[in-house]
């Protein structure tokens, strides 16, 4: 396909192409993508039948004069999560559970709210309409209390029924942006071209996207919207064409993660992350790469273990002589987060990452990507990233 | 002298004497024994429309050992000065016989002429008086019989085997609700706890006004309030409960009812003033005196009664028209570091009867504070129970509506059929009703299981050790709360046990395992308490521990009210 040919010459991408070949070889050795565990797409009738089964169980309990209860997997318990290099963090098959009882003062309200949201989902699926989590919250905000309650119950239902949120006809609001050498068609037939000067919002129906087309040599995940916009302003996508860049504007939403996963699954192009040299940035990068505890039950659909850390590396700070005045002392919270990340199971198989984190910990200083602007205003897009990409400066 | 008054005075005197005689032997133990009171009335031969009444008061059993008859007769006659009736003591030879234990039964007879209506009223007053005694002296049994022109009726007043809350100084409060309110109108299945759960307040010293202080008492008067809602609010009906009435019971030393002066006397003013003891507006209660008390009933009549009227802001749905009664017991005890003589106790009784209002007014602030705090605790528990109940009902309503939404919206006829069949409903309306009822029953069952009122507390499967140990800690602190704080009483020179210490003694008594095997066996065997009248009884443990556990359960109700953990 033809895109505006404004990128570097082909030799620029030699290392990238080698990296890609290495990734493909690894995939072939590993037998392809790991078998999808956890959730699977379910048809509407399957979802309706699952909900009806749950209701029948509740009524049967009542008929036996027993208080009905839901058995929910402990999604956010480390004891139920294991790490696999090829998948990231995901739930074990026989995990511990907890009961949401109808006759317990502590849980009767949650029990009722689960039924409430199940009935909402039932109606959505039946009528083939969709709603976001926020929409559901606003159907009775006083009853739910806050959005977090709704979010958690929806995740619990998704985990309980073993279907992704999409199959429940609940959309998550997308906040991510994408730009670069990419075209696709949405489920409703809308054609999307991401080569515009301004970025395109990440679709809220990733599973419905089809006809993905790209020549991109790499996908760059950018932590912050400010950095993303800066790169857009610097015309980075054209200068480094063909490439794609995406941002989740901080902690990524589900759709942004689904899109990154979809692009990897479809094209197997190298994926790099550009985050601040601070614990928060590293954690965001880990979410894309290995997944989160909260969504570990959907890990197979969300994680891209092949992601590499491009920058800003803590070792870059010294290497580039970034002025100390641009650095920020780490807070106690930063230190605690860093210590927590270092203890996570996936860090053990990433010795270079560990080393970078130790450099950060020892210096007790952190740096934002914007620190590079002290070298020159377009240092990031003109020097730093091109050099990193050309010479394999990722870990 | 009014017809019924002599009976009360004589009975009081006998009980005081009895207590003093037994004090050295078993201090703090409940008085046990039986008194028989019989009135035989025949038409007077000398006056028209008048009955000649012969009253016999006799002991049955071993209670009046040591009663010096002549001294007693002299003292009784001085107490009953102005009493124009003929008062006889059965002759020494005829009245008693020495049994092998060396104790002496006694019998006294007096005769009065009364109008039939007066006799009827007096009988009702006496019955109420006896009822009032047994609810704090549950091991005393009264046989009260009346024979009028050959027509005989008898009633037994006893509460020996009913659940009680041991106070101290030989008194214990019977906590069976049926003494205080009639059974709720919406069916016995709705009321699953037959006890009240009194909260003891802080004791306060009552100062005696100077103009009545000339009695030369060598001790102090201590007021200890106790309050409870009746019936038990925790497992009450499906409807919200409001406070509809307030009943105040006044007791003097040894658990003897204080006889109030008549309503016309100025000294009764403090009881007419509804805000004298408690600022009811603080609890959004609009209280008016209730002068319409029905003597002819099974309930023990309060000394002071108020009605609670609906306030303007009380527009909640499902308010129970019957409502709950707030019971307030005011126990005035006498403490001295010297051995208390019988006549001194009698003098205290008289002082309290004649100058109660003045004594309360002298210590108004302290009295009001103590009562206010006690009532506040009870009402706060009630409020929490109501809120928790509301929260439960709201949640169950959401659950039912959600299930109905799915069931009625389903296009799967097999699913709908199975739902209806499972609950044995013929249509969706019936299904909804049964669904709601089923949820209600399963959750109520859990509340009952949790309720320490009727069932001994059991560990539930999901509780872990940490939670249980936390509850144990709460239980201990609740017991201390229930027992009051010994530091609150201003004057520490208390010879005997105060009311609050009595509860601690009970606890110590329990923990020392001092139950007799038979008593322990009876207590273990108790599953539910179902006495309906004072004369019917079942074993009931002194419930200091149970009430502390109930207080813990009520505090657990705060779980309903606090945000729950994320699912």
PDB file of C-alpha atoms in Angstrom, chain B residues 72-239:
ATOM      1  CA  UNK B  72     -43.382  -7.085 114.532  1.00  0.00           C
ATOM      2  CA  UNK B  73     -46.935  -6.397 115.547  1.00  0.00           C
ATOM      3  CA  UNK B  74     -45.926  -3.258 117.375  1.00  0.00           C
ATOM      4  CA  UNK B  75     -43.894  -1.997 114.440  1.00  0.00           C
ATOM      5  CA  UNK B  76     -46.611  -2.807 111.949  1.00  0.00           C
ATOM      6  CA  UNK B  77     -49.156  -0.968 114.014  1.00  0.00           C
ATOM      7  CA  UNK B  78     -46.942   2.074 114.173  1.00  0.00           C
ATOM      8  CA  UNK B  79     -46.501   1.972 110.394  1.00  0.00           C
ATOM      9  CA  UNK B  80     -50.170   1.570 109.840  1.00  0.00           C
ATOM     10  CA  UNK B  81     -51.167   4.343 112.171  1.00  0.00           C
ATOM     11  CA  UNK B  82     -54.599   5.564 111.306  1.00  0.00           C
ATOM     12  CA  UNK B  83     -55.476   2.207 109.908  1.00  0.00           C
ATOM     13  CA  UNK B  84     -58.783   1.536 111.446  1.00  0.00           C
ATOM     14  CA  UNK B  85     -58.990  -2.116 110.629  1.00  0.00           C
ATOM     15  CA  UNK B  86     -58.785  -4.896 113.054  1.00  0.00           C
ATOM     16  CA  UNK B  87     -55.318  -6.387 112.936  1.00  0.00           C
ATOM     17  CA  UNK B  88     -54.669  -9.794 114.355  1.00  0.00           C
ATOM     18  CA  UNK B  89     -51.749 -11.940 114.702  1.00  0.00           C
ATOM     19  CA  UNK B  90     -52.628 -15.513 114.979  1.00  0.00           C
ATOM     20  CA  UNK B  91     -51.730 -16.714 118.418  1.00  0.00           C
ATOM     21  CA  UNK B  92     -48.276 -18.068 118.905  1.00  0.00           C
ATOM     22  CA  UNK B  93     -49.569 -21.475 119.716  1.00  0.00           C
ATOM     23  CA  UNK B  94     -51.854 -21.577 116.742  1.00  0.00           C
ATOM     24  CA  UNK B  95     -49.858 -19.679 114.201  1.00  0.00           C
ATOM     25  CA  UNK B  96     -46.669 -21.547 113.950  1.00  0.00           C
ATOM     26  CA  UNK B  97     -45.157 -24.786 114.626  1.00  0.00           C
ATOM     27  CA  UNK B  98     -41.523 -25.557 114.779  1.00  0.00           C
ATOM     28  CA  UNK B  99     -40.507 -27.806 111.961  1.00  0.00           C
ATOM     29  CA  UNK B 100     -37.319 -29.747 111.989  1.00  0.00           C
ATOM     30  CA  UNK B 101     -35.386 -26.905 110.359  1.00  0.00           C
ATOM     31  CA  UNK B 102     -36.303 -24.598 113.177  1.00  0.00           C
ATOM     32  CA  UNK B 103     -37.937 -21.986 110.940  1.00  0.00           C
ATOM     33  CA  UNK B 104     -41.217 -20.396 111.686  1.00  0.00           C
ATOM     34  CA  UNK B 105     -44.080 -19.731 109.279  1.00  0.00           C
ATOM     35  CA  UNK B 106     -46.158 -16.720 110.063  1.00  0.00           C
ATOM     36  CA  UNK B 107     -49.651 -15.476 109.448  1.00  0.00           C
ATOM     37  CA  UNK B 108     -51.395 -12.242 110.039  1.00  0.00           C
ATOM     38  CA  UNK B 109     -55.003 -11.330 109.535  1.00  0.00           C
ATOM     39  CA  UNK B 110     -56.746  -8.022 109.322  1.00  0.00           C
ATOM     40  CA  UNK B 111     -60.293  -7.050 108.652  1.00  0.00           C
ATOM     41  CA  UNK B 112     -61.725  -4.035 106.920  1.00  0.00           C
ATOM     42  CA  UNK B 113     -65.067  -2.963 105.532  1.00  0.00           C
ATOM     43  CA  UNK B 114     -65.028  -1.800 101.946  1.00  0.00           C
ATOM     44  CA  UNK B 115     -67.368  -0.937  99.155  1.00  0.00           C
ATOM     45  CA  UNK B 116     -67.395  -3.583  96.427  1.00  0.00           C
ATOM     46  CA  UNK B 117     -66.023  -1.212  93.825  1.00  0.00           C
ATOM     47  CA  UNK B 118     -63.259  -0.120  96.170  1.00  0.00           C
ATOM     48  CA  UNK B 119     -62.397  -3.738  96.843  1.00  0.00           C
ATOM     49  CA  UNK B 120     -62.234  -4.447  93.134  1.00  0.00           C
ATOM     50  CA  UNK B 121     -59.948  -1.493  92.521  1.00  0.00           C
ATOM     51  CA  UNK B 122     -57.831  -2.379  95.513  1.00  0.00           C
ATOM     52  CA  UNK B 123     -57.437  -5.943  94.231  1.00  0.00           C
ATOM     53  CA  UNK B 124     -56.268  -4.670  90.878  1.00  0.00           C
ATOM     54  CA  UNK B 125     -53.807  -2.306  92.527  1.00  0.00           C
ATOM     55  CA  UNK B 126     -52.519  -5.053  94.780  1.00  0.00           C
ATOM     56  CA  UNK B 127     -52.073  -7.372  91.821  1.00  0.00           C
ATOM     57  CA  UNK B 128     -50.128  -4.731  89.989  1.00  0.00           C
ATOM     58  CA  UNK B 129     -48.035  -4.158  93.087  1.00  0.00           C
ATOM     59  CA  UNK B 130     -47.262  -7.854  93.353  1.00  0.00           C
ATOM     60  CA  UNK B 131     -46.421  -7.955  89.686  1.00  0.00           C
ATOM     61  CA  UNK B 132     -44.065  -5.047  90.139  1.00  0.00           C
ATOM     62  CA  UNK B 133     -42.302  -6.852  92.951  1.00  0.00           C
ATOM     63  CA  UNK B 134     -41.738 -10.097  91.148  1.00  0.00           C
ATOM     64  CA  UNK B 135     -40.148  -8.471  88.122  1.00  0.00           C
ATOM     65  CA  UNK B 136     -37.274  -7.383  90.342  1.00  0.00           C
ATOM     66  CA  UNK B 137     -37.529 -10.084  92.998  1.00  0.00           C
ATOM     67  CA  UNK B 138     -38.255 -13.000  90.701  1.00  0.00           C
ATOM     68  CA  UNK B 139     -37.757 -15.700  93.280  1.00  0.00           C
ATOM     69  CA  UNK B 140     -40.582 -14.506  95.454  1.00  0.00           C
ATOM     70  CA  UNK B 141     -43.884 -16.115  94.685  1.00  0.00           C
ATOM     71  CA  UNK B 142     -47.227 -14.621  95.621  1.00  0.00           C
ATOM     72  CA  UNK B 143     -50.461 -16.565  95.799  1.00  0.00           C
ATOM     73  CA  UNK B 144     -53.215 -13.985  95.667  1.00  0.00           C
ATOM     74  CA  UNK B 145     -56.757 -15.207  96.080  1.00  0.00           C
ATOM     75  CA  UNK B 146     -60.026 -13.356  96.425  1.00  0.00           C
ATOM     76  CA  UNK B 147     -63.290 -14.850  97.488  1.00  0.00           C
ATOM     77  CA  UNK B 148     -66.293 -12.582  97.283  1.00  0.00           C
ATOM     78  CA  UNK B 149     -69.512 -13.982  98.575  1.00  0.00           C
ATOM     79  CA  UNK B 150     -68.349 -17.464  97.730  1.00  0.00           C
ATOM     80  CA  UNK B 151     -66.951 -16.709  94.292  1.00  0.00           C
ATOM     81  CA  UNK B 152     -63.298 -17.622  94.312  1.00  0.00           C
ATOM     82  CA  UNK B 153     -60.442 -16.534  92.096  1.00  0.00           C
ATOM     83  CA  UNK B 154     -56.753 -17.007  92.464  1.00  0.00           C
ATOM     84  CA  UNK B 155     -53.691 -15.772  90.691  1.00  0.00           C
ATOM     85  CA  UNK B 156     -50.096 -16.748  91.167  1.00  0.00           C
ATOM     86  CA  UNK B 157     -47.364 -14.194  90.670  1.00  0.00           C
ATOM     87  CA  UNK B 158     -43.944 -15.606  90.104  1.00  0.00           C
ATOM     88  CA  UNK B 159     -41.082 -15.241  87.678  1.00  0.00           C
ATOM     89  CA  UNK B 160     -38.572 -17.666  89.053  1.00  0.00           C
ATOM     90  CA  UNK B 161     -37.699 -19.429  85.856  1.00  0.00           C
ATOM     91  CA  UNK B 162     -37.774 -16.425  83.598  1.00  0.00           C
ATOM     92  CA  UNK B 163     -34.707 -14.801  82.097  1.00  0.00           C
ATOM     93  CA  UNK B 164     -33.375 -12.029  84.258  1.00  0.00           C
ATOM     94  CA  UNK B 165     -30.676  -9.434  84.353  1.00  0.00           C
ATOM     95  CA  UNK B 166     -28.947  -9.608  87.695  1.00  0.00           C
ATOM     96  CA  UNK B 167     -28.455  -6.179  89.124  1.00  0.00           C
ATOM     97  CA  UNK B 168     -27.150  -6.293  92.633  1.00  0.00           C
ATOM     98  CA  UNK B 169     -28.105  -6.157  96.212  1.00  0.00           C
ATOM     99  CA  UNK B 170     -30.385  -9.091  95.727  1.00  0.00           C
ATOM    100  CA  UNK B 171     -32.474  -7.814  92.882  1.00  0.00           C
ATOM    101  CA  UNK B 172     -32.719  -8.924  89.306  1.00  0.00           C
ATOM    102  CA  UNK B 173     -34.796  -7.477  86.520  1.00  0.00           C
ATOM    103  CA  UNK B 174     -36.987  -9.885  84.605  1.00  0.00           C
ATOM    104  CA  UNK B 175     -36.330  -9.345  80.917  1.00  0.00           C
ATOM    105  CA  UNK B 176     -39.258 -11.198  79.410  1.00  0.00           C
ATOM    106  CA  UNK B 177     -40.940  -8.568  77.289  1.00  0.00           C
ATOM    107  CA  UNK B 178     -44.422  -9.855  77.925  1.00  0.00           C
ATOM    108  CA  UNK B 179     -44.508  -8.290  81.332  1.00  0.00           C
ATOM    109  CA  UNK B 180     -44.243  -4.869  79.791  1.00  0.00           C
ATOM    110  CA  UNK B 181     -46.049  -4.857  76.471  1.00  0.00           C
ATOM    111  CA  UNK B 182     -48.652  -7.025  74.887  1.00  0.00           C
ATOM    112  CA  UNK B 183     -47.702  -9.250  71.993  1.00  0.00           C
ATOM    113  CA  UNK B 184     -47.525  -7.426  68.690  1.00  0.00           C
ATOM    114  CA  UNK B 185     -50.620  -7.620  66.577  1.00  0.00           C
ATOM    115  CA  UNK B 186     -48.974  -8.913  63.435  1.00  0.00           C
ATOM    116  CA  UNK B 187     -48.438 -12.456  64.521  1.00  0.00           C
ATOM    117  CA  UNK B 188     -45.980 -14.229  66.749  1.00  0.00           C
ATOM    118  CA  UNK B 189     -43.904 -15.395  63.809  1.00  0.00           C
ATOM    119  CA  UNK B 190     -42.736 -11.860  63.329  1.00  0.00           C
ATOM    120  CA  UNK B 191     -41.414 -11.519  66.863  1.00  0.00           C
ATOM    121  CA  UNK B 192     -38.491 -13.805  67.368  1.00  0.00           C
ATOM    122  CA  UNK B 193     -36.910 -12.435  70.519  1.00  0.00           C
ATOM    123  CA  UNK B 194     -38.878 -12.430  73.738  1.00  0.00           C
ATOM    124  CA  UNK B 195     -36.435 -10.436  75.797  1.00  0.00           C
ATOM    125  CA  UNK B 196     -35.721  -6.860  76.527  1.00  0.00           C
ATOM    126  CA  UNK B 197     -32.086  -5.834  76.723  1.00  0.00           C
ATOM    127  CA  UNK B 198     -31.649  -3.246  79.407  1.00  0.00           C
ATOM    128  CA  UNK B 199     -28.774  -0.857  79.262  1.00  0.00           C
ATOM    129  CA  UNK B 200     -27.597   0.186  82.701  1.00  0.00           C
ATOM    130  CA  UNK B 201     -26.720   3.790  83.199  1.00  0.00           C
ATOM    131  CA  UNK B 202     -24.112   5.396  85.372  1.00  0.00           C
ATOM    132  CA  UNK B 203     -25.080   5.503  89.030  1.00  0.00           C
ATOM    133  CA  UNK B 204     -25.479   8.972  90.486  1.00  0.00           C
ATOM    134  CA  UNK B 205     -25.563  10.054  94.092  1.00  0.00           C
ATOM    135  CA  UNK B 206     -28.799  11.697  95.109  1.00  0.00           C
ATOM    136  CA  UNK B 207     -28.507  14.562  97.514  1.00  0.00           C
ATOM    137  CA  UNK B 208     -31.188  14.940 100.114  1.00  0.00           C
ATOM    138  CA  UNK B 209     -32.631  18.445 100.472  1.00  0.00           C
ATOM    139  CA  UNK B 210     -31.850  20.125 103.746  1.00  0.00           C
ATOM    140  CA  UNK B 211     -35.448  20.298 104.792  1.00  0.00           C
ATOM    141  CA  UNK B 212     -35.787  16.561 104.714  1.00  0.00           C
ATOM    142  CA  UNK B 213     -32.269  15.654 105.686  1.00  0.00           C
ATOM    143  CA  UNK B 214     -33.093  15.471 109.348  1.00  0.00           C
ATOM    144  CA  UNK B 215     -33.611  11.738 109.182  1.00  0.00           C
ATOM    145  CA  UNK B 216     -30.005  11.138 110.053  1.00  0.00           C
ATOM    146  CA  UNK B 217     -29.333   8.570 107.387  1.00  0.00           C
ATOM    147  CA  UNK B 218     -25.903   7.019 107.654  1.00  0.00           C
ATOM    148  CA  UNK B 219     -25.467   6.351 103.983  1.00  0.00           C
ATOM    149  CA  UNK B 220     -26.196   7.508 100.513  1.00  0.00           C
ATOM    150  CA  UNK B 221     -28.929   7.230  97.995  1.00  0.00           C
ATOM    151  CA  UNK B 222     -27.729   6.055  94.614  1.00  0.00           C
ATOM    152  CA  UNK B 223     -29.860   6.218  91.508  1.00  0.00           C
ATOM    153  CA  UNK B 224     -29.104   3.775  88.707  1.00  0.00           C
ATOM    154  CA  UNK B 225     -31.220   4.032  85.596  1.00  0.00           C
ATOM    155  CA  UNK B 226     -31.789   1.188  83.216  1.00  0.00           C
ATOM    156  CA  UNK B 227     -33.450   1.549  79.838  1.00  0.00           C
ATOM    157  CA  UNK B 228     -34.609  -0.841  77.186  1.00  0.00           C
ATOM    158  CA  UNK B 229     -36.812  -0.952  74.148  1.00  0.00           C
ATOM    159  CA  UNK B 230     -39.626  -3.381  74.226  1.00  0.00           C
ATOM    160  CA  UNK B 231     -40.021  -5.619  72.298  1.00  0.00           C
ATOM    161  CA  UNK B 232     -36.471  -6.349  71.192  1.00  0.00           C
ATOM    162  CA  UNK B 233     -35.910  -4.147  68.148  1.00  0.00           C
ATOM    163  CA  UNK B 234     -33.402  -6.309  66.402  1.00  0.00           C
ATOM    164  CA  UNK B 235     -35.600  -9.100  65.235  1.00  0.00           C
ATOM    165  CA  UNK B 236     -38.817  -7.210  65.273  1.00  0.00           C
ATOM    166  CA  UNK B 237     -41.248  -7.056  62.448  1.00  0.00           C
ATOM    167  CA  UNK B 238     -40.740  -6.441  58.814  1.00  0.00           C
ATOM    168  CA  UNK B 239     -41.859  -2.896  59.297  1.00  0.00           C
TER     169      UNK B 239
END
